[in-house]
Structures are given as structure tokens and as C-alpha cells.
Coordinates of C-alpha atoms in Angstrom, one line a residue:
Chain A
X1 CA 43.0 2.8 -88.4
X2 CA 40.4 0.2 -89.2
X3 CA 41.0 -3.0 -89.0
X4 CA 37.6 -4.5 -90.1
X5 CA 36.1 -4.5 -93.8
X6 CA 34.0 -1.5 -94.7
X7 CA 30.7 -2.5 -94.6
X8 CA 29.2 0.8 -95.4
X9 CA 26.8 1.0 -98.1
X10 CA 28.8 1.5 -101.6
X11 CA 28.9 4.7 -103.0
X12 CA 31.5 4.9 -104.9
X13 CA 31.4 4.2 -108.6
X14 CA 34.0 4.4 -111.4
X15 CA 33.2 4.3 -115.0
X16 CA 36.0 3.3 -117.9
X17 CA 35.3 3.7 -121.4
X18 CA 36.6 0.1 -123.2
X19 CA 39.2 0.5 -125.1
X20 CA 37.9 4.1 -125.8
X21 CA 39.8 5.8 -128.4
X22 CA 39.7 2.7 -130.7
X23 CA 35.7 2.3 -129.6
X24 CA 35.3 5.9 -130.4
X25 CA 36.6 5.9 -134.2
X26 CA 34.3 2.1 -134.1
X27 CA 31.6 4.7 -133.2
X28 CA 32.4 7.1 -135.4
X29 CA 32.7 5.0 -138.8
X30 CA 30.5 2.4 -138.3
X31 CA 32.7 0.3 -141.5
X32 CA 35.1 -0.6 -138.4
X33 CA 32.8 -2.2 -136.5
X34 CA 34.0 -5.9 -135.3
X35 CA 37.2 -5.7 -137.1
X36 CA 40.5 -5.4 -135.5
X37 CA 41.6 -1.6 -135.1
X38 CA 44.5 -0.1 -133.8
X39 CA 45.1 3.5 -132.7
X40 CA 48.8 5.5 -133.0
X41 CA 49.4 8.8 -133.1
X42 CA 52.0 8.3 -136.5
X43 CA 51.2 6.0 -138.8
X44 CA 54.5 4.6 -139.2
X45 CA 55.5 0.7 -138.7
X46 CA 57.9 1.8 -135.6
X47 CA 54.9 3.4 -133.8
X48 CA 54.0 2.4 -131.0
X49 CA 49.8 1.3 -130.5
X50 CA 48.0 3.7 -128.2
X51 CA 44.8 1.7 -128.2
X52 CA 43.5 -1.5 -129.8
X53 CA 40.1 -2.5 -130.1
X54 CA 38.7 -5.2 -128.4
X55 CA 38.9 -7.4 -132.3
X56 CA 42.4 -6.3 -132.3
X57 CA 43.2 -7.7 -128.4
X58 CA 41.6 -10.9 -129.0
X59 CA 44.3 -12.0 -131.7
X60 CA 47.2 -11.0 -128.5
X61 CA 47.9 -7.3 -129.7
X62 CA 48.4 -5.3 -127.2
X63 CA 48.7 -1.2 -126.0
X64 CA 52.4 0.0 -126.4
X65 CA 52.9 -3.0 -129.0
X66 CA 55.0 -1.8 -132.4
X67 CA 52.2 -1.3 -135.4
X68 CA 54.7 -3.8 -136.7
X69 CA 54.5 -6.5 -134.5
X70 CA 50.7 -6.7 -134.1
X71 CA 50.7 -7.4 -138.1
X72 CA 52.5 -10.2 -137.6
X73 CA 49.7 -11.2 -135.4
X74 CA 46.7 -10.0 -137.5
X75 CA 48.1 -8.8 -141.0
X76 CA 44.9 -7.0 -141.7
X77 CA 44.9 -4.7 -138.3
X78 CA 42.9 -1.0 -139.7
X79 CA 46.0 1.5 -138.0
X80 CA 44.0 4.7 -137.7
X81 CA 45.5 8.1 -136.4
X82 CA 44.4 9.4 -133.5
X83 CA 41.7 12.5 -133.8
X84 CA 42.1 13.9 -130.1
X85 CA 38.9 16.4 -130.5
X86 CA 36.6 13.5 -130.9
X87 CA 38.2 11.8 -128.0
X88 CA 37.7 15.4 -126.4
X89 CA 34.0 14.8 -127.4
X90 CA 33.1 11.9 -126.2
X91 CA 35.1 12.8 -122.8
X92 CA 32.8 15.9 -122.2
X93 CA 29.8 13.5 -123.4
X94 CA 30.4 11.3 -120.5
X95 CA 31.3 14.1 -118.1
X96 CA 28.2 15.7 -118.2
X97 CA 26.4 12.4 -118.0
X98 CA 28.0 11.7 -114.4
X99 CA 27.5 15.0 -113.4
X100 CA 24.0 14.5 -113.6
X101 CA 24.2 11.7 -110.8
X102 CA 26.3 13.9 -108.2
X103 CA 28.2 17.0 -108.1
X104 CA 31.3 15.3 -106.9
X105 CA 32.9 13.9 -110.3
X106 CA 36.5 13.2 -110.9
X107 CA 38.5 12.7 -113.9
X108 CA 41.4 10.6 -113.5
X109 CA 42.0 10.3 -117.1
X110 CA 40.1 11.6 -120.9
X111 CA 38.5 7.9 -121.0
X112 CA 37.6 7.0 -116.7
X113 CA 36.5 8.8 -113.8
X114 CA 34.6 8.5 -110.5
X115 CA 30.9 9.2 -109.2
X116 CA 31.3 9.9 -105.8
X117 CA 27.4 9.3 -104.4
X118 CA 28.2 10.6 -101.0
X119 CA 26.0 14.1 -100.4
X120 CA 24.0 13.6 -103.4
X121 CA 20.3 14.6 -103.9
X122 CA 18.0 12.3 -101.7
X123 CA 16.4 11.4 -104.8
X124 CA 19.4 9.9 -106.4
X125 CA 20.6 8.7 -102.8
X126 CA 17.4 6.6 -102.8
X127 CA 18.3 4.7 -105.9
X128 CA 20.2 1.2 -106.5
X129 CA 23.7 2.6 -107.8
X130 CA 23.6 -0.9 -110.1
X131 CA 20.3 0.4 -111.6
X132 CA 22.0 3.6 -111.8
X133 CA 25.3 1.7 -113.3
X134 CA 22.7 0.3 -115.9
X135 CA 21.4 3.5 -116.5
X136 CA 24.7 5.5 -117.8
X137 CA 25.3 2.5 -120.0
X138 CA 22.5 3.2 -121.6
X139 CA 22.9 6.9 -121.6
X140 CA 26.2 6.3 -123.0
X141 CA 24.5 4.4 -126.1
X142 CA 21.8 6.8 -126.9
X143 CA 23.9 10.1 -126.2
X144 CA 26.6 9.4 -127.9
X145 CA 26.3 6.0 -130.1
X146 CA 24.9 2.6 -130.2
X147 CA 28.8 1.5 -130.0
X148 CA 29.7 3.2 -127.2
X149 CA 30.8 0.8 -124.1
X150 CA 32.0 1.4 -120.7
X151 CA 32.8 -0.7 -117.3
X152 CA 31.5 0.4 -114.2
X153 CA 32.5 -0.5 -111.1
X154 CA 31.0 0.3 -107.6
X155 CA 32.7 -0.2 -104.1
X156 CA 33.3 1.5 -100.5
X157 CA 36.4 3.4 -102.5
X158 CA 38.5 4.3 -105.5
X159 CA 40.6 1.5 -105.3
X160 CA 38.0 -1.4 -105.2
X161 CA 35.5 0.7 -107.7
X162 CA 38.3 1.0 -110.0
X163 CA 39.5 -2.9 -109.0
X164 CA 35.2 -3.7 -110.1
X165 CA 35.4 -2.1 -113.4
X166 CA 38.4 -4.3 -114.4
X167 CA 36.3 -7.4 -113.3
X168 CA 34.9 -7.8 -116.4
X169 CA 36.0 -6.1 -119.4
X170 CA 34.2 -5.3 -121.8
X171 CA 30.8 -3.9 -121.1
X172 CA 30.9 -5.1 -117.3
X173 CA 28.7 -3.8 -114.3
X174 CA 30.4 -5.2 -110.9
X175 CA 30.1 -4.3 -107.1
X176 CA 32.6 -5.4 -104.5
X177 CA 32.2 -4.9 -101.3
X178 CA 32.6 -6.8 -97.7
X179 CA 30.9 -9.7 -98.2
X180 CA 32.6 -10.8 -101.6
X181 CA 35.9 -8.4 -101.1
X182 CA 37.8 -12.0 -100.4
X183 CA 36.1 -13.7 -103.4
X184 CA 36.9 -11.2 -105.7
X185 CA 40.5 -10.6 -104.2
X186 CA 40.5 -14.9 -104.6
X187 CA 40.4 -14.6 -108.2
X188 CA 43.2 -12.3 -109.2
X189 CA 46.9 -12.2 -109.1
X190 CA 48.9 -9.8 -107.2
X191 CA 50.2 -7.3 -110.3
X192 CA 46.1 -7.0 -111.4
X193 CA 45.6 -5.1 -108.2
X194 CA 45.9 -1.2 -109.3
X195 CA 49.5 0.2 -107.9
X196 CA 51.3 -3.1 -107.6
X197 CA 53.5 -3.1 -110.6
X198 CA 56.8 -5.5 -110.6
X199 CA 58.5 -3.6 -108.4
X200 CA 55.9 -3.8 -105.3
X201 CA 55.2 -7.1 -106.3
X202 CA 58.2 -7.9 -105.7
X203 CA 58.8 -6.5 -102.2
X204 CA 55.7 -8.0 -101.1
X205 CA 57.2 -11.4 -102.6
X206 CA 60.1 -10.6 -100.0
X207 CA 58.0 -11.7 -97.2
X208 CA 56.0 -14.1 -98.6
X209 CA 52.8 -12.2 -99.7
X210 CA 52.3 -13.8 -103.0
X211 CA 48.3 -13.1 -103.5
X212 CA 46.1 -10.7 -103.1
X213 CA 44.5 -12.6 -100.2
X214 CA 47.6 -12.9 -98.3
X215 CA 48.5 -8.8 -98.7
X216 CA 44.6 -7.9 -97.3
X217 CA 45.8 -10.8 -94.5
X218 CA 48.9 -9.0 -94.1
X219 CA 49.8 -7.1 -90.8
X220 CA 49.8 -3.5 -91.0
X221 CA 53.0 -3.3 -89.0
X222 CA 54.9 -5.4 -91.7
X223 CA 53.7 -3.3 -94.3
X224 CA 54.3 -0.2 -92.9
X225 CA 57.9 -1.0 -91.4
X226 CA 59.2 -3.8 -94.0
X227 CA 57.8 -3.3 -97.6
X228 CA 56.9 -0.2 -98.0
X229 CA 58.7 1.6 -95.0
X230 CA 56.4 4.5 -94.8
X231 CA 52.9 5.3 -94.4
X232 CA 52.1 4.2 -97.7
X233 CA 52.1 0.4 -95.6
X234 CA 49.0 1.9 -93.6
X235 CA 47.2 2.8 -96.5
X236 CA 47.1 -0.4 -98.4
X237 CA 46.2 -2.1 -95.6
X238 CA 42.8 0.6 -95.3
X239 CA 42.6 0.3 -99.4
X240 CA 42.4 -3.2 -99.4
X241 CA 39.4 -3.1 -96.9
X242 CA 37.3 -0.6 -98.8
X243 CA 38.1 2.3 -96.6
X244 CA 39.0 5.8 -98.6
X245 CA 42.6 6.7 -98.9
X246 CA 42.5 7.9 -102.3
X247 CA 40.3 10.9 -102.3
X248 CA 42.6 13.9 -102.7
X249 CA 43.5 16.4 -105.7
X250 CA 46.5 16.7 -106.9
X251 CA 47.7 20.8 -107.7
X252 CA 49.4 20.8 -111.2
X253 CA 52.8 20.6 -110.6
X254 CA 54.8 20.4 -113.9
X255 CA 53.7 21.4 -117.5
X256 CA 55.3 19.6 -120.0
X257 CA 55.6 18.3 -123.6
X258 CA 58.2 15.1 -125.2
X259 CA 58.2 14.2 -128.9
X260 CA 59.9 11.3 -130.4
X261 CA 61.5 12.7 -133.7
X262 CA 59.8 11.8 -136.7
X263 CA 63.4 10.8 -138.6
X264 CA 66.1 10.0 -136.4
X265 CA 69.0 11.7 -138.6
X266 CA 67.7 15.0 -138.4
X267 CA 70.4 17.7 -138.3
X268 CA 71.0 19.5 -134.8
X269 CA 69.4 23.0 -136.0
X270 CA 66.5 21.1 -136.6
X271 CA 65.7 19.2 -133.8
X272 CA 66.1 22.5 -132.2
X273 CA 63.2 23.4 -134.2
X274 CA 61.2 21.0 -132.9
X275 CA 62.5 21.8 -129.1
X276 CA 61.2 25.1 -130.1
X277 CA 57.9 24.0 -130.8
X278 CA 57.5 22.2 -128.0
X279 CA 58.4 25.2 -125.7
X280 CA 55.8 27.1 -127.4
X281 CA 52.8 24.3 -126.9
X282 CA 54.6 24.3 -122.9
X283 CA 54.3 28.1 -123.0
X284 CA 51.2 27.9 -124.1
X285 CA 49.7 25.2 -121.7
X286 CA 51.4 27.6 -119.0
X287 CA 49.5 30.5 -119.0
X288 CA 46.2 28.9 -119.8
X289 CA 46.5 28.0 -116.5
X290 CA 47.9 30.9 -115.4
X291 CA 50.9 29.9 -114.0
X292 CA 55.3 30.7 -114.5
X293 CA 57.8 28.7 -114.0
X294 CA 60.7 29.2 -112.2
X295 CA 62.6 25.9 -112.9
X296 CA 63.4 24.6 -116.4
X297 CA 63.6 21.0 -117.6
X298 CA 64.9 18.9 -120.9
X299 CA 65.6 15.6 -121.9
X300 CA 66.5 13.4 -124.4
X301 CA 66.3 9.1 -124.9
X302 CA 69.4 8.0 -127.4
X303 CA 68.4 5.3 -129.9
X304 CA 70.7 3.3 -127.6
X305 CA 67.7 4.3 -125.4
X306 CA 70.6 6.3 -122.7
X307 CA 68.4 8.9 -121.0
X308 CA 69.9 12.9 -120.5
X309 CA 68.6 15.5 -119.0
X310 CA 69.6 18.7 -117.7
X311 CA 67.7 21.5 -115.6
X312 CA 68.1 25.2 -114.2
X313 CA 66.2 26.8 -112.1
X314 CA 65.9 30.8 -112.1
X315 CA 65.8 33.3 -109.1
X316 CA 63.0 34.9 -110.8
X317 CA 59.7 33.7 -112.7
X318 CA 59.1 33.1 -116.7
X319 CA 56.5 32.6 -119.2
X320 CA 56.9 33.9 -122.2
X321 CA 58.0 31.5 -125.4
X322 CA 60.8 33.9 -125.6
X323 CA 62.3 32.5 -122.4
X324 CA 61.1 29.5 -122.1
X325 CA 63.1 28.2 -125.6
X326 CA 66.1 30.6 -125.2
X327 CA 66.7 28.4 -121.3
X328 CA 66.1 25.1 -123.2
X329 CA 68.1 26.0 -125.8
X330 CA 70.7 26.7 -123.6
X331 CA 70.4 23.6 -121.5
X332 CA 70.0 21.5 -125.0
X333 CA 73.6 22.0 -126.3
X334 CA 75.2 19.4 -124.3
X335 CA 72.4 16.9 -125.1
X336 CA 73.9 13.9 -126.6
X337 CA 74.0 13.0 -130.6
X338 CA 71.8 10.1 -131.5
X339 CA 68.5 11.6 -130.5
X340 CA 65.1 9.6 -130.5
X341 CA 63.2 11.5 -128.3
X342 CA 63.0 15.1 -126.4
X343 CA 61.0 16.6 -123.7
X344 CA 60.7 19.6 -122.1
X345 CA 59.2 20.4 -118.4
X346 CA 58.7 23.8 -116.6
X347 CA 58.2 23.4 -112.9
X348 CA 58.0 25.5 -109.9
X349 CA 55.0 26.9 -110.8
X350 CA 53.8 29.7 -109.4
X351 CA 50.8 32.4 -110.2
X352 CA 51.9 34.8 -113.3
X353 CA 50.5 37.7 -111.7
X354 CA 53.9 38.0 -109.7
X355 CA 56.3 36.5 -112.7
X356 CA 59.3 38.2 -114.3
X357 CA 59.6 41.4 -112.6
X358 CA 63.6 41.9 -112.4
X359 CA 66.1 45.2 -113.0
X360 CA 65.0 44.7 -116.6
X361 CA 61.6 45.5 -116.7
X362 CA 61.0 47.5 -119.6
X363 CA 61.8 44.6 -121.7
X364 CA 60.4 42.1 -119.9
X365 CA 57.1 44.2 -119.9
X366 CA 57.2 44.6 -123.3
X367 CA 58.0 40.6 -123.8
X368 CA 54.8 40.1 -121.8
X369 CA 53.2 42.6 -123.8
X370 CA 53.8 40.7 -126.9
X371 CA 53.1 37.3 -126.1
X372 CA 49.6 38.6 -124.7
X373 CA 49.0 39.1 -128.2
X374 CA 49.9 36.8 -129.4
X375 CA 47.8 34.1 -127.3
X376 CA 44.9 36.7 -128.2
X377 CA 45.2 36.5 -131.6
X378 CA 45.7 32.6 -131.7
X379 CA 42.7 32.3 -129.0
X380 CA 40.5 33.9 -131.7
X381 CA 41.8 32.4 -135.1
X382 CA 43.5 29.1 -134.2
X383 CA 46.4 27.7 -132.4
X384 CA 49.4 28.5 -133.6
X385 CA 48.0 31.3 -136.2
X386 CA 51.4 32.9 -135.1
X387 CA 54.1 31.0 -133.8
X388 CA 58.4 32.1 -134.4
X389 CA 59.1 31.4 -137.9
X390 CA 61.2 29.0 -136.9
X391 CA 58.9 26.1 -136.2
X392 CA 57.1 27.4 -139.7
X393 CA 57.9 23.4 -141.1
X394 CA 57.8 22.0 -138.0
X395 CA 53.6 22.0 -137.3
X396 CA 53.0 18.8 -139.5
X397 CA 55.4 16.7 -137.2
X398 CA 54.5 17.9 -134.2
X399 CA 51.3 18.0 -133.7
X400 CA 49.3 18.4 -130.5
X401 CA 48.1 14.4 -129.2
X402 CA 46.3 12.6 -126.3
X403 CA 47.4 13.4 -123.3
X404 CA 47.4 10.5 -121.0
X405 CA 46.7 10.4 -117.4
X406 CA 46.1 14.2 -117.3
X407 CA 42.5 15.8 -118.1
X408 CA 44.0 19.3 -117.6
X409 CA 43.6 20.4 -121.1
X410 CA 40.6 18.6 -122.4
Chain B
X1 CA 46.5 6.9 -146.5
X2 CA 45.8 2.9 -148.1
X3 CA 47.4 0.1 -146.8
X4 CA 46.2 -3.6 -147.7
X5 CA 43.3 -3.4 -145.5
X6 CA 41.5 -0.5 -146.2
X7 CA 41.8 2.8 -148.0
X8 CA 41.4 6.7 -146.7
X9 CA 41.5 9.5 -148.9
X10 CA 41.3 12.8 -147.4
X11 CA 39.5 15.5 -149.5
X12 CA 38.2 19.3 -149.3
X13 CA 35.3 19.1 -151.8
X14 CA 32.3 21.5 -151.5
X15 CA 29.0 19.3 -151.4
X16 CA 25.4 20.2 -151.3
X17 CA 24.1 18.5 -148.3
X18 CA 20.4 17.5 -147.3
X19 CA 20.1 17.9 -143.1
X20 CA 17.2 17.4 -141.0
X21 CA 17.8 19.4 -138.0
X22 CA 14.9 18.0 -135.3
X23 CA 14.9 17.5 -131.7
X24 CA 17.1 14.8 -129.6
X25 CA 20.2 14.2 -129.1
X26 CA 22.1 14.5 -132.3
X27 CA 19.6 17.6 -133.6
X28 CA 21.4 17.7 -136.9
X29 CA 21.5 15.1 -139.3
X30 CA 22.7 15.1 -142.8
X31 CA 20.7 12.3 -144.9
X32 CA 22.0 13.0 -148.0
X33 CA 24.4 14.5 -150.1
X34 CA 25.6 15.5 -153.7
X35 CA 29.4 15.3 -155.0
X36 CA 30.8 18.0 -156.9
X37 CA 31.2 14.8 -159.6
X38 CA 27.1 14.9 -158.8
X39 CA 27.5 11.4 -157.3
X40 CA 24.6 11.3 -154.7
X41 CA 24.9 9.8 -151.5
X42 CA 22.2 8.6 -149.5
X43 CA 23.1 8.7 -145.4
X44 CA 22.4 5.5 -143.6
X45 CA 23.8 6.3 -140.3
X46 CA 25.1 8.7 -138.1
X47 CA 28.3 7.7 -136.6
X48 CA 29.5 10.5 -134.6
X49 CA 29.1 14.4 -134.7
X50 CA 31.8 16.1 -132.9
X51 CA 32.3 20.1 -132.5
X52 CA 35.7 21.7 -133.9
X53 CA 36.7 25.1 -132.6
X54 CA 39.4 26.4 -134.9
X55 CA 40.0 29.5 -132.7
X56 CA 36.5 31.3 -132.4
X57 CA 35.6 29.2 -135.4
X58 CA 33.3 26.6 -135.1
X59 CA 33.0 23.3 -137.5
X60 CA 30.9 20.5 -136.6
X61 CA 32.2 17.5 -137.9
X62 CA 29.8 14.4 -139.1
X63 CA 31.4 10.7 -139.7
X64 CA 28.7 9.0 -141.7
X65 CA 28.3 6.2 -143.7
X66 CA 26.0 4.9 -146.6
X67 CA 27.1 1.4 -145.9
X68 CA 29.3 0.9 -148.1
X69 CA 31.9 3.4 -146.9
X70 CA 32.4 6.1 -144.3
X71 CA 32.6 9.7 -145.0
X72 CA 33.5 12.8 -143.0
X73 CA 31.6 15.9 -143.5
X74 CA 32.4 19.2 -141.9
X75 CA 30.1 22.2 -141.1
X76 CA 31.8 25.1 -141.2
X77 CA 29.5 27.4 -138.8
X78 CA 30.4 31.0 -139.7
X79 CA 30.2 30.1 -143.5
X80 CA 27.6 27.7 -143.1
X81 CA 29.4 25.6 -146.4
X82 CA 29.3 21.6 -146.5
X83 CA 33.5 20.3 -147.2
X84 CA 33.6 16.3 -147.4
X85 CA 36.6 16.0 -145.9
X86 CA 37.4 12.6 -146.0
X87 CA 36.0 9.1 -147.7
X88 CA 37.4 5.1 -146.4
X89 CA 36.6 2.4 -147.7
X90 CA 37.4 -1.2 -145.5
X91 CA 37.8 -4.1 -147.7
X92 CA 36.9 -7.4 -145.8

């Protein structure tokens, strides 16, 4: 374990598009430019914001904000509907633009990722990474749009790269490394360091670290044994001094959809409708990635907001649309009444080349058969060309939006 | 949909569309185009072009604007047909 700051050179540098989805539509229809837009996936007063531009944040609104409370804060807020495959496009825009600077690229979400500058080309290892920072900027601008902003942040790791970025927002361009690490650390509270939310805040406020400063002072023994009891101790204490702990993939674990109803006082058949539908986008998802489940997942939030949720998990493999909604279904009937919002997860995934072989193979086989079709036919004419006819009303509700945190099906 | 601050109405009109298609980054360009009404509009900027796949269908979808609103014009690349698909306007 090191105990000093990293004083290697940085080459780490993470890039996040500002405010991207509500920069994007700015972008797109230059009309919105420098007024207060707001981004949600259902125009409805009860929806919740999924971005805000920067015109929109200056007058206090705020992501995860009611559409209906940021009126009351600026009455003439533009609420625009999200339009994932431009998001889509401007993600693989700025893909392919780090790409060019290393072959070691990471997503961690459709609008941020990381160049990792370690093994690149000697030509690009030569280079200042904040000329290089400058550089993508620009790129960004005449690639995509004029509009188009980002933050870029370079460090000795993830964590301090990403910690840059947030420096200064919007259209920022900040390095941290050993010699201003305690500068930088000076100037921000506790909950702006990424991965300290209330909760870790607050055990750190158990023995007294109340800054940043006094956590990157703190003893690794206390962290490790006292507030966070594991190992997880040891590796903010490396974080916080620019060494790499955060460089590790994550397999896909879970495939999953939610959906908060569009009326609340829908009947029970058609809720299961829309449970169907979202076993179908699961399904879906599923074998794109080649992958069955063996364990099954729903849930539902009450408008009292009381959270349910029941699970099975099979001996043998599944996934076919057939199986997947006939387990929720069976799951969903003791779901409570007052419904605001399902989900559904499959998990225990494993490769489909050895899925649902059992004593009933012949139908299974020919389950498979069809739903190979199926995903053929809808590859080549659309999504959801065929689907069961029971989600025949249900496409205009639930329709297919960001997915946040994940870049596994951009 | 129109709320006090703007207004968005979304369309399916075939227009006839004037595109220069040159080098660059954004090698298609509309510049001008002609409502079924035989309203003209002259392009003054690009916003975005984005690609579409609607299964092995491709449409290529251009926000634009004339200043004075933004449209949305879609390339349908198998048909090679010009919809306006969409026209905002954003009062101040």
C-alpha cells in the first residue's frame, strides 16, 4: 500500500458531456439556445426531470425535480421529450473521438467516459494531455456542433480525473495531481467527492472526519477497521492519493426493465400488459447478449411508495418471452393494489448455448425455434414488428428510454 | 405538443428538398426546402444530423432551422423520399 501521493505523470483523463441530453436537443434545434430547457421522458406535470440545461439550473431546477415544481421556479421552462437515438449519436460521436487518442476507452455512462493514456502510441504519449484536453473540445464542436460542451478532467486515476471534470462545470479543463491534490481537496465538501453519499458521510462524521482533507489525512487502519470495516477502507485511502483502484470491468450481471405506469388506476389485466411488455424488451436485451437467466425478479413501488418484490429462481435456464412473462406473471399475482411502478430483472445469467434443455425438449425446442424468428424478423424490420398481441396497445406507453449508468445497449 | 412557451407540431409531409452533399463532417446538407402548401424554406443552419435504423432501415434525421423556427427532416434511405416530420416554434 502506498502511503505517499502519486506523483506519476497524469494519464488519466475523463470527459463529461454538460448537461448532455438537454445540450444535445440545444444542439440539435438551435431556437433553444440560452433558454431554460428541461428533459423527461413523459411530458406530464408529475414527471420527473432527466436533465436540465445549464439556463434551466441557474434559476435552482434541478435533475429528478417534478416538471412541476421547476415551473414554479421558471414558468417558461421548454419540457422536451427525450429522443434516445440522438443521445445514441452523439455518444458514438464522442466514442470514436477518444478512441482516436488510445485504445483503452471506457464508458461509464451514454454522456462520460475515460481515456486511459497509459500504452498509447509514442506519438500521442509525447503530447501535453491538456493540449490534448483542448483538442477534443474542439473536436467535439466541429464534429458534432458548435453547442456541444464537455468537462475534462485529468489525474493519476478515475477517481481524481472524474473529481477534475466536476471542478468546473461547464466547459471546464482541470488537472489534479500531487502537488495541488490538497488544494483542490481544500475546496470541496465531503458529499462532492464521488462515492460519499449521506450514508458514508455520515460514518466518516462518526469519527470526526468532516472534510475532505481530514479523510486523505485519515489512517488507513481506521478506515479499514472502523468506517468501512472492509477493504473498501484501503482503497479510499489509495483513491484519495491518485493511485488506481478503480480500473476493473464489471460482467453484466442482471438485465432489467421498470416503468412507472402512465395512469395509476389502471385495471390489473392491464398492468399485466404492460409487465408483459416489459418481459419482452428484457427478453429481448437477453439474447442480444447472448445470455439466459436462471433466476427471475419483479417489483412494484405503491403510491404510498411501499416497495414489493418477489423472485424464483429455476433449476434450469430460460429465454424465451414465452417464459420469461409466464414466471412474472406468476410471481406478479401477489403484488399489491395501488401500483405506481413495476420492474422486472432476470439474473443468473448464463451463456444460451446451454439454456433450457429439460425432459420437455421438443417444446422447448420449438419455443426457441420461434422466438429465433421472431428476433429475426424484428432485427430486419423494426423492433417490436411482432410482439404477443397482448401488448398490441401498450407500445405508445411504454416505450424504450435512456438507460442510465449502463452503456450496454447503446 | 404546445404549452405557453413554445409550440411543436409533429407532421409526416412529403417535401422537395434542396441538399448539397460535399466533403466534411456533416457531408449532407439540406439548404432548402418546399412544403406541400409550396411554402419555401430557406436552411440557415444545421443543427444536428443523426442516423435512424428502423430494423435494416435506414433514415437520417436533420434538425434544422431557418431562424425563425426548427424543423425536423427525415431521409428515408431505401426510398430516398424527404417527410418533414416535425416544425417548433419558441416564443420569447
Amino acid at each position: 500500500m502506498n502511503s505517499h501521493y502519486n506523483n506519476e505523470r497524469s494519464l488519466i483523463m475523463h470527459i463529461d458531456l454538460n448537461s448532455c441530453f438537454a445540450t444535445v436537443e440545444q444542439q440539435a434545434r438551435p431556437m433553444l439556445r440560452g433558454k431554460p430547457v428541461a428533459i423527461v421522458n413523459r411530458r406530464t406535470e408529475h414527471t420527473a426531470i432527466v436533465t436540465a440545461s445549464y439556463e434551466a439550473k441557474a434559476f435552482g431546477v434541478k435533475v429528478g425535480m417534478k416538471l412541476r415544481d421547476a415551473r414554479l421556479l421558471v414558468p417558461d421552462i421548454i419540457a422536451l421529450e427525450s429522443d434516445p437515438a440522438k443521445y445514441r449519436y452523439v455518444y458514438h460521436r464522442l466514442l470514436a473521438i477518444m478512441q482516436d487518442y488510445s485504445a483503452h476507452v471506457t464508458m461509464k455512462s451514454i454522456d462520460e467516459g475515460v481515456i486511459d493514456f497509459h500504452n498509447t502510441t509514442a506519438d500521442i504519449a509525447g503530447r501535453d494531455l491538456v493540449e490534448i484536453g483542448h483538442e477534443i473540445k474542439q473536436r467535439l464542436k466541429d464534429e458534432i456542433g458548435v453547442w456541444m460542451r464537455c468537462n475534462v478532467g485529468i489525474s493519476t486515476n478515475r477517481f481524481l480525473a472524474k473529481t477534475a471534470a466536476g471542478l468546473h462545470k461547464p466547459d471546464g479543463l482541470d488537472e489534479i495531481n500531487h502537488q495541488n491534490l490538497r488544494e483542490v481537496y481544500k475546496s470541496l465538501k465531503l458529499t462532492d467527492l464521488t462515492g460519499i453519499a449521506a450514508h458514508n458521510a455520515a460514518r466518516l462524521n462518526a469519527v470526526g472526519i468532516y472534510t475532505p482533507l481530514e479523510f486523505l489525512d485519515a489512517d488507513p487502519v481506521t478506515l479499514r477497521r472502523i468506517v468501512f470495516k472492509s477493504i473498501v477502507g484501503e482503497q479510499w485511502h489509495q483513491r484519495l492519493r491518485g493511485w488506481e483502484v478503480d480500473d476493473r470491468s464489471s460482467d453484466v450481471k442482471r438485465v432489467g426493465r421498470q416503468y412507472v405506469l402512465d395512469r395509476f388506476d389502471l385495471s390489473f389485466d392491464d398492468i399485466l400488459k404492460r409487465l408483459h411488455h416489459l418481459s419482452e424488451t428484457v427478453g429481448s436485451r437477453m439474447r442480444g447478449q447472448g445470455k439466459a437467466a436462471r433466476g427471475i425478479y419483479v417489483y412494484v413501488r405503491t403510491l404510498e411508495r411501499r416497495y414489493w418484490h418477489a423472485s424464483f429462481m429455476s433449476s434450469t435456464s430460460f429465454y424465451t418471452d414465452k417464459t420469461i412473462f409466464m414466471l412474472a406473471r406468476q410471481l406478479f399475482v401477489h403484488a399489491p393494489k395501488g401500483i405506481r411502478e413495476i420492474g422486472i430483472h432476470c439474473y443468473e445469467l448464463q451463456s444460451i448455448t446451454r439454456s433450457q434443455v429439460s425432459i420437455f425438449e421438443d417444446s422447448i425446442v420449438r419455443e426457441q425455434h420461434i422466438t429465433s424468428t421472431i428476433d429475426s424478423i424484428n432485427t430486419r424490420y423494426g423492433e417490436r414488428t411482432i410482439h404477443s398481441a397482448d401488448t398490441l396497445g401498450t407500445g405508445i406507453y411504454v416505450r424504450t428510454k435512456i438507460p442510465f449508468g449502463s452503456t450496454r445497449y447503446l | 405538443m404546445n404549452d405557453e412557451s413554445f409550440s411543436e407540431t409533429f407532421l409526416n409531409e412529403r417535401v422537395q428538398v434542396v441538399a448539397v452533399f460535399g466533403g466534411g463532417y456533416h457531408p449532407c446538407r439540406p439548404v432548402r426546402f418546399r412544403r406541400a402548401s409550396g411554402r419555401e424554406i430557406t436552411v440557415t443552419e444545421l443543427g444536428l444530423r443523426h442516423p435512424q435504423a428502423n430494423g435494416q432501415r435506414m433514415l437520417h434525421i436533420f434538425d434544422v432551422t431557418d431562424g425563425g423556427a426548427d424543423y425536423r427532416l427525415e431521409f428515408d434511405a431505401e426510398r430516398l423520399t424527404w417527410h418533414l416530420t416535425m416544425e417548433a416554434d419558441h416564443y420569447e
